[in-house]
XYZ file of C-alpha atoms in Angstrom:
747
model
C 64.315 62.141 -21.776
C 61.053 62.897 -21.553
C 59.538 61.477 -18.394
C 56.959 58.925 -20.091
C 59.191 57.995 -23.146
C 57.954 54.580 -24.048
C 55.404 54.024 -21.103
C 52.199 54.860 -23.297
C 51.058 51.370 -22.954
C 51.505 51.413 -19.107
C 50.273 54.549 -18.319
C 47.672 55.412 -20.263
C 43.973 55.690 -19.369
C 43.036 51.801 -19.765
C 46.914 50.859 -18.782
C 48.207 48.691 -16.343
C 49.171 51.367 -13.995
C 45.709 52.917 -13.719
C 43.856 49.866 -13.477
C 45.800 48.667 -10.520
C 45.319 51.951 -8.976
C 41.872 52.794 -9.981
C 43.107 56.493 -11.098
C 43.957 57.693 -14.216
C 46.818 60.338 -14.362
C 44.149 63.028 -14.241
C 42.382 61.523 -11.802
C 39.427 59.609 -13.153
C 38.167 56.481 -11.943
C 38.783 53.551 -13.329
C 37.553 50.089 -12.625
C 40.117 47.917 -10.313
C 42.172 44.991 -11.546
C 42.432 42.282 -9.303
C 42.041 41.651 -5.775
C 41.222 41.477 -2.830
C 44.368 39.272 -3.343
C 47.135 41.110 -5.319
C 50.057 40.578 -6.882
C 53.498 42.193 -6.180
C 53.816 43.831 -9.589
C 58.095 43.822 -10.383
C 59.569 45.861 -13.321
C 62.151 43.302 -14.834
C 64.987 44.705 -17.200
C 68.139 45.179 -16.924
C 70.336 48.318 -16.292
C 69.030 52.171 -18.466
C 65.369 50.183 -19.076
C 63.706 52.786 -17.123
C 62.602 51.062 -14.397
C 63.256 53.857 -11.756
C 62.104 56.004 -14.313
C 58.541 54.458 -14.712
C 58.539 54.509 -10.776
C 59.081 57.861 -10.659
C 56.516 58.685 -13.485
C 53.934 56.778 -11.146
C 54.615 58.813 -8.249
C 54.482 62.106 -9.811
C 51.355 61.760 -12.127
C 49.245 59.160 -9.768
C 50.206 60.191 -6.962
C 48.409 63.343 -7.191
C 45.239 61.321 -6.957
C 46.175 58.124 -4.588
C 49.042 58.023 -1.870
C 52.218 56.655 -3.577
C 55.056 56.875 -1.431
C 58.930 55.868 -3.284
C 61.665 54.201 -1.442
C 64.865 53.573 -3.249
C 66.064 50.904 -1.892
C 69.549 51.530 -3.072
C 69.997 54.913 -1.146
C 72.480 54.881 1.297
C 70.825 57.155 3.963
C 68.715 53.724 5.232
C 72.060 52.281 6.212
C 73.573 55.581 7.384
C 70.719 56.086 9.785
C 70.242 52.548 10.996
C 74.289 52.474 11.459
C 73.550 55.665 14.188
C 72.022 53.202 16.418
C 72.173 49.461 15.517
C 70.684 48.030 18.367
C 67.706 49.555 17.660
C 67.377 50.757 14.157
C 67.684 48.661 10.750
C 67.710 49.624 7.079
C 64.324 47.955 7.024
C 63.002 50.062 9.956
C 64.305 53.109 8.464
C 62.557 52.629 5.200
C 59.223 51.826 7.069
C 60.075 55.224 8.891
C 60.300 57.012 5.516
C 57.194 55.192 4.092
C 55.088 56.138 7.098
C 56.421 60.369 6.655
C 55.383 59.655 3.084
C 51.988 58.773 3.745
C 51.519 61.111 6.681
C 52.058 64.229 4.597
C 49.574 62.867 1.726
C 47.319 65.995 1.005
C 44.706 64.718 -1.472
C 41.330 63.021 -0.872
C 40.995 61.710 2.713
C 43.973 63.437 4.140
C 46.808 62.039 5.714
C 47.370 58.438 6.538
C 48.452 57.910 10.096
C 50.411 55.217 11.206
C 49.746 54.557 14.731
C 50.339 50.534 14.544
C 53.647 50.650 13.090
C 54.473 53.675 15.551
C 53.540 51.828 18.404
C 55.983 48.849 16.873
C 58.727 51.141 16.367
C 58.411 52.751 19.762
C 58.560 49.379 21.423
C 61.734 48.581 19.347
C 63.321 51.891 20.321
C 62.827 51.372 23.644
C 64.078 47.572 23.837
C 67.722 47.878 23.870
C 68.588 46.839 27.182
C 71.709 47.996 27.636
C 70.948 51.715 26.606
C 70.977 53.926 29.390
C 67.318 55.483 30.155
C 68.147 59.007 28.751
C 69.356 57.535 25.355
C 66.334 55.145 25.276
C 63.875 57.862 25.620
C 65.844 59.699 23.182
C 65.353 57.099 20.462
C 61.534 57.049 21.560
C 61.088 60.644 20.999
C 62.780 60.124 17.670
C 59.297 58.929 16.541
C 57.149 62.341 17.634
C 56.756 63.201 14.110
C 54.914 59.910 13.712
C 52.323 60.830 16.122
C 48.996 60.123 14.507
C 46.692 63.381 14.046
C 43.309 63.746 13.807
C 42.336 60.066 14.485
C 41.376 57.831 17.543
C 44.848 58.753 18.404
C 44.863 61.940 18.275
C 43.106 63.763 21.559
C 44.869 60.991 23.682
C 47.804 59.427 22.805
C 49.105 63.013 20.968
C 49.091 65.253 23.490
C 49.210 62.443 26.881
C 52.134 60.578 25.373
C 53.854 63.683 24.683
C 53.540 64.746 28.382
C 54.195 61.935 29.703
C 57.533 61.605 27.445
C 58.483 65.342 28.985
C 57.764 64.307 32.644
C 59.608 60.906 32.371
C 62.672 62.682 31.224
C 62.658 65.243 34.045
C 62.424 61.679 36.218
C 65.216 60.369 34.641
C 67.055 63.487 35.582
C 66.469 62.732 39.061
C 66.990 59.073 39.313
C 67.022 55.890 37.255
C 63.807 53.839 36.219
C 63.263 50.737 38.652
C 61.660 49.014 35.636
C 62.972 48.534 31.723
C 62.377 51.380 29.343
C 60.181 49.284 27.220
C 58.217 48.061 30.119
C 57.327 51.905 31.314
C 56.456 52.802 27.656
C 54.189 49.985 27.010
C 52.268 50.441 30.647
C 51.932 54.052 29.930
C 50.936 53.585 26.159
C 47.998 51.029 27.427
C 47.205 53.293 30.079
C 46.390 56.179 28.134
C 45.085 55.007 24.626
C 41.487 55.197 23.954
C 39.246 51.740 24.047
C 39.534 51.955 20.017
C 43.186 52.435 19.890
C 43.434 49.121 22.365
C 41.242 47.131 20.139
C 43.817 48.343 17.095
C 46.610 47.195 18.598
C 44.962 44.203 19.912
C 44.105 43.016 16.314
C 47.307 43.923 15.298
C 50.148 43.048 18.052
C 47.989 40.449 19.700
C 48.599 38.361 16.528
C 52.281 38.639 16.842
C 53.925 35.299 17.160
C 53.738 34.242 21.124
C 50.809 37.187 22.028
C 47.936 34.795 22.332
C 46.013 37.874 21.662
C 47.432 39.979 24.119
C 48.943 43.058 22.387
C 51.533 44.056 25.193
C 52.989 40.914 24.884
C 52.862 40.982 21.092
C 54.847 44.268 21.177
C 57.192 43.321 23.591
C 58.275 39.682 21.875
C 58.787 41.929 18.858
C 61.043 44.064 20.811
C 62.887 41.203 21.813
C 62.933 39.921 18.607
C 64.490 42.701 17.105
C 67.141 42.792 19.807
C 68.268 39.138 18.879
C 68.698 39.586 15.362
C 68.968 36.958 12.885
C 65.984 35.285 12.130
C 64.306 36.969 14.709
C 65.252 40.345 13.878
C 63.962 39.381 10.269
C 60.187 38.275 12.086
C 59.765 41.577 13.610
C 60.920 43.694 10.760
C 58.194 41.558 8.514
C 55.603 42.067 11.091
C 56.280 46.257 11.452
C 55.806 46.220 7.350
C 52.372 44.306 8.136
C 51.690 46.846 10.903
C 52.253 49.437 8.189
C 49.741 47.962 5.448
C 47.038 47.582 8.393
C 47.298 51.357 8.999
C 46.759 52.029 5.622
C 44.127 49.448 5.206
C 42.341 51.045 8.026
C 42.716 54.691 6.709
C 40.331 53.131 3.562
C 37.675 51.030 5.817
C 37.087 53.679 8.284
C 33.574 55.367 7.876
C 35.354 58.826 6.581
C 37.637 56.697 4.450
C 35.143 54.780 2.817
C 33.805 58.147 1.729
C 36.779 60.236 1.468
C 38.920 57.496 -0.596
C 39.404 56.090 -3.735
C 41.354 54.258 -5.420
C 44.485 51.995 -4.129
C 47.222 53.101 -2.360
C 50.922 52.337 -3.767
C 54.343 51.553 -2.331
C 57.028 51.847 -4.743
C 60.049 50.258 -4.409
C 63.147 51.156 -7.016
C 66.274 48.407 -6.785
C 63.942 46.048 -4.967
C 66.220 43.200 -5.869
C 68.936 44.279 -3.626
C 69.379 43.040 0.249
C 66.744 45.720 1.598
C 64.081 45.370 -1.035
C 64.165 41.523 -0.678
C 63.484 41.855 2.893
C 60.759 44.204 2.202
C 59.424 42.153 -0.544
C 59.625 38.684 1.090
C 57.181 39.247 3.918
C 54.192 40.896 1.564
C 54.920 37.955 -0.668
C 54.603 35.293 2.704
C 51.589 37.283 3.971
C 49.701 37.173 0.753
C 50.166 33.573 0.264
C 48.784 33.465 3.864
C 45.605 34.984 2.879
C 46.868 38.191 4.758
C 45.443 40.646 2.473
C 45.545 44.505 1.766
C 44.742 46.987 -1.030
C 48.475 48.390 -1.425
C 49.861 48.057 -4.446
C 53.547 46.938 -4.185
C 55.322 47.929 -7.194
C 59.243 46.908 -7.280
C 61.961 46.712 -10.001
C 64.146 44.079 -10.357
C 66.972 43.519 -13.199
C 66.960 39.694 -13.698
C 64.135 38.529 -16.275
C 62.861 36.458 -13.758
C 62.769 38.853 -10.739
C 65.462 37.243 -8.822
C 66.642 34.257 -7.159
C 64.859 35.070 -3.528
C 61.623 34.590 -5.231
C 62.403 30.943 -6.075
C 63.244 27.425 -4.195
C 65.740 25.037 -5.432
C 63.682 22.353 -4.035
C 60.225 23.148 -5.959
C 59.907 20.268 -8.572
C 57.145 21.554 -9.991
C 58.052 24.768 -12.053
C 54.763 25.209 -13.125
C 53.079 25.698 -9.944
C 55.676 28.230 -8.857
C 56.739 30.260 -11.835
C 55.573 33.828 -11.255
C 52.876 35.655 -13.701
C 54.778 37.064 -16.941
C 53.675 39.807 -19.194
C 55.039 42.860 -21.407
C 53.099 45.680 -22.997
C 53.833 44.641 -26.186
C 51.653 41.343 -25.271
C 48.611 43.588 -25.521
C 45.931 43.856 -23.519
C 46.211 43.621 -19.920
C 47.789 40.763 -17.486
C 45.677 37.895 -16.240
C 46.767 36.774 -12.802
C 45.665 34.715 -10.427
C 47.610 32.936 -7.503
C 48.162 29.003 -8.122
C 46.099 26.780 -5.651
C 47.886 24.528 -3.501
C 50.508 24.310 -1.343
C 51.244 25.029 2.321
C 51.923 28.600 3.396
C 55.768 29.517 3.909
C 56.458 26.173 2.076
C 55.671 27.463 -1.392
C 57.989 29.623 -3.652
C 57.263 33.225 -3.359
C 57.208 33.341 -6.773
C 53.792 32.418 -7.032
C 52.437 35.553 -5.541
C 54.397 37.859 -8.075
C 53.576 39.516 -11.606
C 56.916 40.026 -13.793
C 56.002 43.004 -15.902
C 58.900 43.190 -18.752
C 60.128 47.028 -19.107
C 59.138 47.614 -22.969
C 62.240 48.961 -25.518
C 61.562 51.897 -27.502
C 60.192 51.744 -31.120
C 62.404 53.048 -34.147
C 59.983 55.810 -34.527
C 60.111 56.839 -30.343
C 63.871 56.588 -30.778
C 63.875 59.113 -33.762
C 61.575 61.247 -31.965
C 64.181 61.408 -28.926
C 66.825 62.030 -31.032
C 64.678 64.702 -33.071
C 63.755 66.328 -29.576
C 67.591 66.444 -28.010
C 68.780 68.161 -31.398
C 66.398 70.966 -31.292
C 64.473 69.282 -34.131
C 60.808 69.095 -32.571
C 58.587 66.217 -32.031
C 57.560 63.506 -34.755
C 61.200 63.245 -35.990
C 61.068 59.541 -37.164
C 57.459 60.043 -38.273
C 56.784 59.264 -41.745
C 60.455 58.308 -42.860
C 60.309 56.178 -45.413
C 63.212 53.338 -45.593
C 64.840 51.076 -43.295
C 66.487 52.851 -40.625
C 69.824 50.738 -40.831
C 70.194 52.067 -44.569
C 71.962 55.162 -44.251
C 71.799 55.780 -47.909
C 68.129 55.317 -48.263
C 66.581 58.819 -48.651
C 63.102 60.006 -48.498
C 62.600 63.158 -49.512
C 59.170 63.725 -48.278
C 59.249 66.074 -45.124
C 62.550 67.179 -45.867
C 62.344 69.456 -48.666
C 63.821 72.343 -46.830
C 66.870 69.959 -45.871
C 70.093 69.759 -47.831
C 70.314 65.778 -49.107
C 73.912 65.418 -47.259
C 72.286 66.759 -44.133
C 69.318 64.095 -44.369
C 71.673 61.263 -45.201
C 74.053 62.474 -42.235
C 70.923 62.430 -40.152
C 69.932 58.790 -40.986
C 73.049 57.497 -40.469
C 73.655 58.683 -36.771
C 70.067 56.988 -36.778
C 70.440 54.002 -37.886
C 73.980 54.162 -35.507
C 71.885 54.644 -32.219
C 69.310 51.669 -33.095
C 71.875 49.331 -33.406
C 74.152 50.488 -30.266
C 70.716 51.191 -28.037
C 68.941 48.085 -29.175
C 65.850 50.347 -27.878
C 67.140 50.581 -24.439
C 66.009 54.078 -23.263
C 69.152 55.412 -21.278
C 71.254 54.294 -24.508
C 68.897 56.291 -26.534
C 69.008 59.217 -24.455
C 72.687 59.483 -24.148
C 73.698 58.357 -27.841
C 71.033 60.857 -28.816
C 72.736 63.822 -26.380
C 76.237 62.826 -28.319
C 74.387 62.958 -31.568
C 73.426 67.089 -31.110
C 76.921 67.622 -30.795
C 77.814 65.829 -33.841
C 78.572 67.078 -37.727
C 78.574 64.064 -39.821
C 80.399 65.501 -43.272
C 80.843 62.513 -44.793
C 77.884 59.468 -43.849
C 79.626 56.719 -46.082
C 82.918 56.867 -43.621
C 80.773 57.076 -40.688
C 81.161 54.681 -37.935
C 78.856 53.835 -35.183
C 82.385 53.927 -32.985
C 82.535 57.833 -33.966
C 78.958 58.085 -32.277
C 80.565 56.361 -29.219
C 83.286 59.055 -29.140
C 80.862 61.812 -29.358
C 81.498 64.607 -26.659
C 78.669 65.238 -23.980
C 78.956 67.569 -20.855
C 79.262 65.708 -17.612
C 78.179 66.898 -14.728
C 80.707 64.737 -12.776
C 83.672 66.705 -14.433
C 84.528 70.243 -13.611
C 82.909 72.945 -15.373
C 81.046 70.564 -17.172
C 83.932 69.326 -19.158
C 82.521 66.940 -22.213
C 83.761 63.965 -22.441
C 82.993 60.940 -24.781
C 79.465 59.656 -24.575
C 80.246 56.356 -24.295
C 82.810 56.598 -20.526
C 78.970 58.319 -19.524
C 76.931 54.975 -20.607
C 79.733 52.765 -19.232
C 79.235 55.029 -15.869
C 75.879 54.744 -15.987
C 75.228 51.136 -16.842
C 78.354 49.706 -15.039
C 80.411 51.501 -12.584
C 77.002 52.805 -11.174
C 75.304 49.418 -10.965
C 77.987 47.242 -9.607
C 76.633 43.752 -8.895
C 75.673 43.352 -5.152
C 77.428 40.109 -4.842
C 80.841 41.290 -6.522
C 83.586 41.274 -3.379
C 84.320 44.608 -2.577
C 88.182 43.952 -3.518
C 86.672 43.448 -7.162
C 85.035 46.798 -7.376
C 87.744 48.909 -8.685
C 88.612 46.392 -11.417
C 84.955 45.398 -12.649
C 85.364 47.515 -15.802
C 88.356 46.632 -16.907
C 87.469 42.801 -16.307
C 84.329 42.949 -18.369
C 86.421 45.413 -21.128
C 88.909 42.011 -21.061
C 85.915 39.637 -21.589
C 84.170 41.750 -24.175
C 86.082 39.918 -27.184
C 85.596 36.459 -25.369
C 82.598 33.679 -26.841
C 82.507 30.943 -24.705
C 82.974 30.387 -20.802
C 85.818 28.522 -21.452
C 87.286 30.705 -23.845
C 86.667 33.935 -21.071
C 88.286 31.916 -18.591
C 91.596 31.822 -20.372
C 91.360 35.851 -20.582
C 90.586 35.846 -16.783
C 92.973 33.420 -15.753
C 95.988 36.075 -17.185
C 94.954 39.143 -16.622
C 94.258 38.062 -12.820
C 97.260 36.528 -12.249
C 99.086 37.372 -9.348
C 96.064 38.422 -7.426
C 94.982 36.877 -4.360
C 91.561 37.506 -4.993
C 90.057 36.223 -8.293
C 86.618 35.532 -10.093
C 86.083 33.106 -12.526
C 84.576 33.849 -15.696
C 81.781 31.678 -14.782
C 80.891 33.800 -11.530
C 81.074 36.623 -13.748
C 78.263 35.366 -15.999
C 76.245 34.835 -13.052
C 76.995 38.387 -11.956
C 76.201 39.942 -15.605
C 72.711 37.764 -15.292
C 71.766 38.888 -11.586
C 72.498 42.849 -13.176
C 70.123 42.238 -16.006
C 71.967 42.176 -18.946
C 71.037 39.451 -21.424
C 72.661 36.376 -22.288
C 73.905 34.935 -25.947
C 75.543 31.828 -26.815
C 78.224 33.367 -29.171
C 79.435 36.486 -27.150
C 80.025 36.305 -23.575
C 78.657 39.476 -22.836
C 75.650 39.078 -24.368
C 73.992 42.330 -24.865
C 75.486 44.131 -28.318
C 75.428 48.178 -27.181
C 77.274 47.177 -24.041
C 79.835 45.038 -25.894
C 80.817 47.672 -28.168
C 81.391 50.250 -25.171
C 83.741 47.459 -23.642
C 85.321 46.457 -26.820
C 85.780 50.494 -27.497
C 87.520 50.918 -23.935
C 89.722 47.815 -24.505
C 90.468 49.058 -28.195
C 91.833 52.272 -26.237
C 93.662 50.907 -23.747
C 97.334 51.288 -23.952
C 97.170 52.404 -27.462
C 95.743 48.874 -28.752
C 98.212 47.420 -26.696
C 95.600 45.523 -24.421
C 93.042 44.607 -27.783
C 96.508 43.033 -29.414
C 97.284 41.061 -25.976
C 94.065 39.685 -25.480
C 93.331 38.492 -29.036
C 96.826 36.920 -28.923
C 96.413 35.153 -25.867
C 93.226 33.774 -27.107
C 94.789 33.059 -30.560
C 97.673 30.965 -29.108
C 95.704 29.301 -26.879
C 93.194 27.746 -29.834
C 96.513 27.742 -32.106
C 98.031 25.289 -29.231
C 94.979 22.966 -29.825
C 94.824 20.035 -32.117
C 93.928 22.110 -35.263
C 90.801 20.043 -36.438
C 89.652 19.881 -32.768
C 85.838 20.366 -32.372
C 84.811 24.171 -31.027
C 81.550 25.359 -30.657
C 81.916 28.609 -31.906
C 84.228 28.336 -35.017
C 83.994 24.803 -35.731
C 87.335 23.631 -35.165
C 90.050 25.258 -32.778
C 92.240 26.404 -35.786
C 89.338 28.248 -37.119
C 89.102 30.125 -33.753
C 92.476 30.707 -33.756
C 92.251 32.244 -37.504
C 89.299 34.299 -36.240
C 91.292 35.782 -33.232
C 94.337 36.490 -35.291
C 91.838 38.399 -38.175
C 90.627 40.828 -35.074
C 94.541 41.859 -34.731
C 94.478 42.726 -38.409
C 95.791 39.140 -39.336
C 94.092 38.715 -42.529
C 96.829 36.577 -44.157
C 96.128 34.173 -41.624
C 92.617 33.823 -41.964
C 92.858 33.422 -45.636
C 95.654 30.625 -45.443
C 93.161 28.767 -43.117
C 90.081 29.190 -44.951
C 92.151 28.374 -48.414
C 94.046 25.244 -46.773
C 90.090 23.884 -45.152
C 88.558 24.480 -48.632
C 87.087 21.044 -49.489
C 89.037 21.251 -52.923
C 92.282 21.082 -50.912
C 90.807 18.950 -47.561
C 88.681 16.328 -48.398
C 87.729 15.518 -44.622
C 85.897 18.996 -45.081
C 82.010 19.475 -46.522
C 81.161 22.528 -48.011
C 78.694 23.517 -45.128
C 81.193 23.136 -42.665
C 83.569 25.114 -44.300
C 80.859 27.978 -45.250
C 80.054 28.012 -40.974
C 83.581 28.237 -40.586
C 83.861 31.341 -42.854
C 81.113 32.997 -41.044
C 82.768 32.424 -37.616
C 85.821 33.504 -38.448
C 84.778 37.245 -39.979
C 82.211 37.391 -37.423
C 81.766 39.658 -34.453
C 83.367 40.877 -32.399
C 86.361 41.375 -34.478
C 85.343 43.757 -37.344
C 84.526 47.089 -35.259
C 88.172 47.817 -33.965
C 89.228 48.649 -37.676
C 87.281 51.752 -37.197
C 90.150 54.749 -37.112
C 92.945 52.486 -38.474
C 93.110 52.072 -42.201
C 90.584 49.924 -44.048
C 91.627 48.040 -47.047
C 88.658 45.685 -46.636
C 86.358 47.220 -49.400
C 89.636 47.388 -52.280
C 89.979 43.510 -51.192
C 86.351 42.322 -51.443
C 85.987 44.237 -54.904
C 89.190 42.677 -56.270
C 90.829 46.439 -56.413
C 93.660 45.304 -54.111
C 94.494 41.688 -54.393
C 96.539 39.933 -51.974
C 100.207 39.443 -53.125
C 100.877 35.899 -54.362
C 98.775 32.770 -54.080
C 96.702 31.184 -56.721
C 93.114 31.694 -58.020
C 91.692 29.693 -55.251
C 93.497 31.748 -52.322
C 92.697 35.206 -54.146
C 88.951 34.145 -54.592
C 88.899 33.056 -50.421
C 90.550 36.584 -49.908
C 88.112 38.582 -51.476
C 85.499 36.539 -50.341
C 86.459 36.797 -46.889
C 86.763 40.608 -46.761
C 83.389 40.851 -48.149
C 81.594 38.839 -45.413
C 83.931 40.243 -42.937
C 83.008 43.934 -43.896
C 79.693 43.194 -43.899
C 79.485 41.450 -40.520
C 81.054 44.713 -39.357
C 77.525 46.520 -38.618
C 79.447 49.562 -37.535
C 79.080 51.315 -40.763
C 76.662 51.681 -43.658
C 76.268 48.337 -45.733
C 77.355 48.880 -49.563
C 74.975 47.233 -51.764
C 77.405 46.937 -54.361
C 79.525 44.618 -52.406
C 76.663 42.164 -51.204
C 75.813 41.877 -55.199
C 79.294 40.424 -55.541
C 78.523 37.064 -53.373
C 77.174 35.240 -55.694
C 79.443 35.674 -58.063
C 82.363 35.178 -55.680
C 80.326 31.651 -54.419
C 79.793 30.299 -57.817
C 83.263 30.776 -59.223
C 84.553 28.569 -56.276
C 82.729 25.976 -57.739
C 84.240 26.358 -60.774
C 86.310 23.144 -60.071
C 84.432 19.809 -59.720
C 84.265 19.944 -56.012
C 81.591 18.161 -53.795
C 79.074 19.936 -52.523
C 79.248 22.886 -54.840
C 75.290 23.166 -54.875
C 76.090 24.410 -51.266
C 77.769 27.443 -52.427
C 74.527 27.904 -54.648
C 72.248 27.676 -51.784
C 74.584 30.059 -49.494
C 74.303 32.693 -52.288
C 70.876 32.994 -52.668
C 70.242 32.617 -48.501
C 72.752 35.341 -47.999
C 71.691 37.699 -50.711
C 68.266 37.488 -48.781
C 69.528 38.353 -45.705
C 71.681 41.318 -47.483
C 68.500 42.635 -48.767
C 66.848 42.204 -45.305
C 70.145 43.820 -43.925
C 70.387 40.980 -41.257
C 73.347 39.474 -40.275
C 74.737 36.104 -41.782
C 75.030 34.267 -38.925
C 72.431 35.964 -36.500
C 72.290 34.986 -32.931
C 70.504 36.575 -29.865
C 72.288 40.176 -29.603
C 72.768 40.803 -33.084
C 69.338 39.588 -34.907
C 67.474 42.262 -36.478
C 70.012 45.161 -36.387
C 68.787 46.648 -39.069
C-alpha cells in the first residue's frame, strides 16, 4: 500500500497536519491552527481504516522538520519492561521514557530536546521503593542515565557531578548500607549539585505537585510516595510525569536558543490510544488543558470508536452539547473549526470537550482502482477515465484500453467491482483484495463472484516458506484476530472468531442471542449477543439495524468462513436453528426484520436452499389468499425473505435461480399464482445477491411479473405497479431494493 494512500487532504500543504504542526512535508512554514489552547486530535475509524498508517506518515514525513515521537500503546514492550520491576515502573513510565529517548534523538533544527524535569521525576520514582535494597534501588536510578540532559544548564553540573556521585555512592554501598532512605540521599544530592537555573525549573514544575506548597523537594518526594501507593495515587503521579515531559518540551521552545532555532510545533503520536495505556496518557493532557495548563505539543492519537471512546464522557452529563467532541472529516472540506466550550468546573466536565475527532477517510473509487492497478503491476492511473459504473462488469469503455483484449477488460472491471463492494473503501480491505486480485485469471467474468475473490491466494509471512493462503483468511487475521476487543475475557480469545462467524447470519440482537445460547451451551463462561454487540462497537465496527454484523465486507468474510466450517454443516445448522426458532412462534407474530415470524423462518429456510418453503409462504400470504395482508406488507416480506445474508453462500453450489427467474426451469406443481411468485422470488433473490454482476435482462422482467400478479381483482394492485417502477429505478442505479446502513450505495 502506498504510505499516503487516501491521505491527500490531510497531508497536503494546506491540510490539517501541516497547519497543526506549522510545517509542510517539505519543511516550509505554515500558519498555525488553533492555540495556545490545543485540542487532542483523535483519528477515529474501525480496523483497517489506516489510522496507524497515517501516524507513521506524519512521523516519517513531517518528523524530518519538527520533533515527532511515536508510541504504539498496544506494543507489549511497555508491559514487559514494567513487569521487570513493578514497584518503580509502570506502562506509563516506560512509554514516557521512550518518548524522552525519541525527543533526545531529535537531530533537526534546534537539536535534541532535553528532559530534565521528567528525568528528575523518574529518578525520584526509581529511588522510592522502600523495600528494595540500596544496590537494587541505585541500579534503577542509573537506568535513566541515558536521559541525563546534555548541552543545557544541566550539562555541566548534573551530568558530570551526578554521575560521579552515583559512582561514589555505589562504592559506599559496597562497604555499608545507607543510614537514610535512598530517595532522600538522591534528592539531597540532586538539589545540592544542580544549578540555580535547574533549581528554578524544578521549583516551577514539582513545586506545583499536590501538597508541595512550592517546594520541589517535597513535590518529588510526594510523587514517589504516590507512585508507591498504587491506584489513584499512582495515576496522579503518572499524570504529573507526563506534564513534566511536556514542560520540558515547552522549555526547549521558549528558551532564547529555542526561540531562534525552533519553528512549528512538536508532536506526540499515540497509536492504539483507546486502550488502557493510551487512556492513561490522554486523560492527563485533557485535564491539564481543561484547567488552563496549556502547552504547544500536538497530541494526535487513534481511537476505533466513532465517538473516540467511552472514557471521554461522563454518564452524569446532562447537556450533551456542552461535552460533545468536535467532529470533522476530510470530506467536509476546509479545516475544522474548534474552540473549547465555556463553563463548567475543571475536573468535573467531560474530557470530550477538549477533543477534536477526525474521521478517517475512505478511499474513492478512483483511488481504489489505482491501488489495484499498482498491485497488479499496471502502473498508476488505472482507474482514471473509466467510463461506466464500477459495479457493472459488463459495461466496457474502450478508451485507453485499445491494446487489451475485450475479455481482459471485462475481467478487470468485474474484479474491481467486487473490491468496491467488499472493501467499502476501507484501505486494508482494498489493498489485501488487490493483492489477491493480482493472482487471479478471470476467464468468465459473468460467472465470477465476490467469494471467488475472497478465495484468491496471497502469500503470508506467517506461513512456512510464504505458503499462499486465501486472502479472506489474511483479512480476518488482520481485522479480527490481531485486534481483539480490549474487554473480551481471556477465556473467549480462542473462540471470538468462531462466535462472530456464527453471528454473521443473524439480524437483530434477539436473533443473535438464540445462536449464542446454542453455540455456548455447556460453557461456564458465556457472552451474550448484546455484550458482543458492545464489543464490536468498541472495536470500531459500524452498526446496521438489519444485520448483526454491520459491516458488509466483514460479514461476507465471516459468512464465507461459516459456510466452509464442517463442509457447510455449521451454515446449515445455524440457519436451521433460527428457522425452527421463528417457526415455533405464532406465524403472524410481528417481526422487526421480516414482517412476521413465519416470514423470518422462510428467510432462513431459503438460506439453506429451501426455496420451495419460501415460495409456499409467499403464495399463501398473497392478499388473494390471505385477506388480512395488504399488498405493501406482502412486498416488504418478499424483500425481507430474499434479502441478505442468505444469497452469497450459493456461490460454488448448483444455482438454478437464473433459470427459475426467467421461467426456464419452472417449479413442479402449483397453480399460476405459485409459478409467478416463484419467478419473482428468484428474480429478487438473485438481484439482492450482490456478489455477482447484475443481469439487466433479469431486472427487466420485474414489471411484467408484478403486473401479472395483479391480473386478478385484488385490493392494492396499484401497489404492484408502483413497486415495479421503484424497483426498476433502483435496478438502473444498481442499488439494493431494501437498502440499509451496510448495503446502501453498493454499486
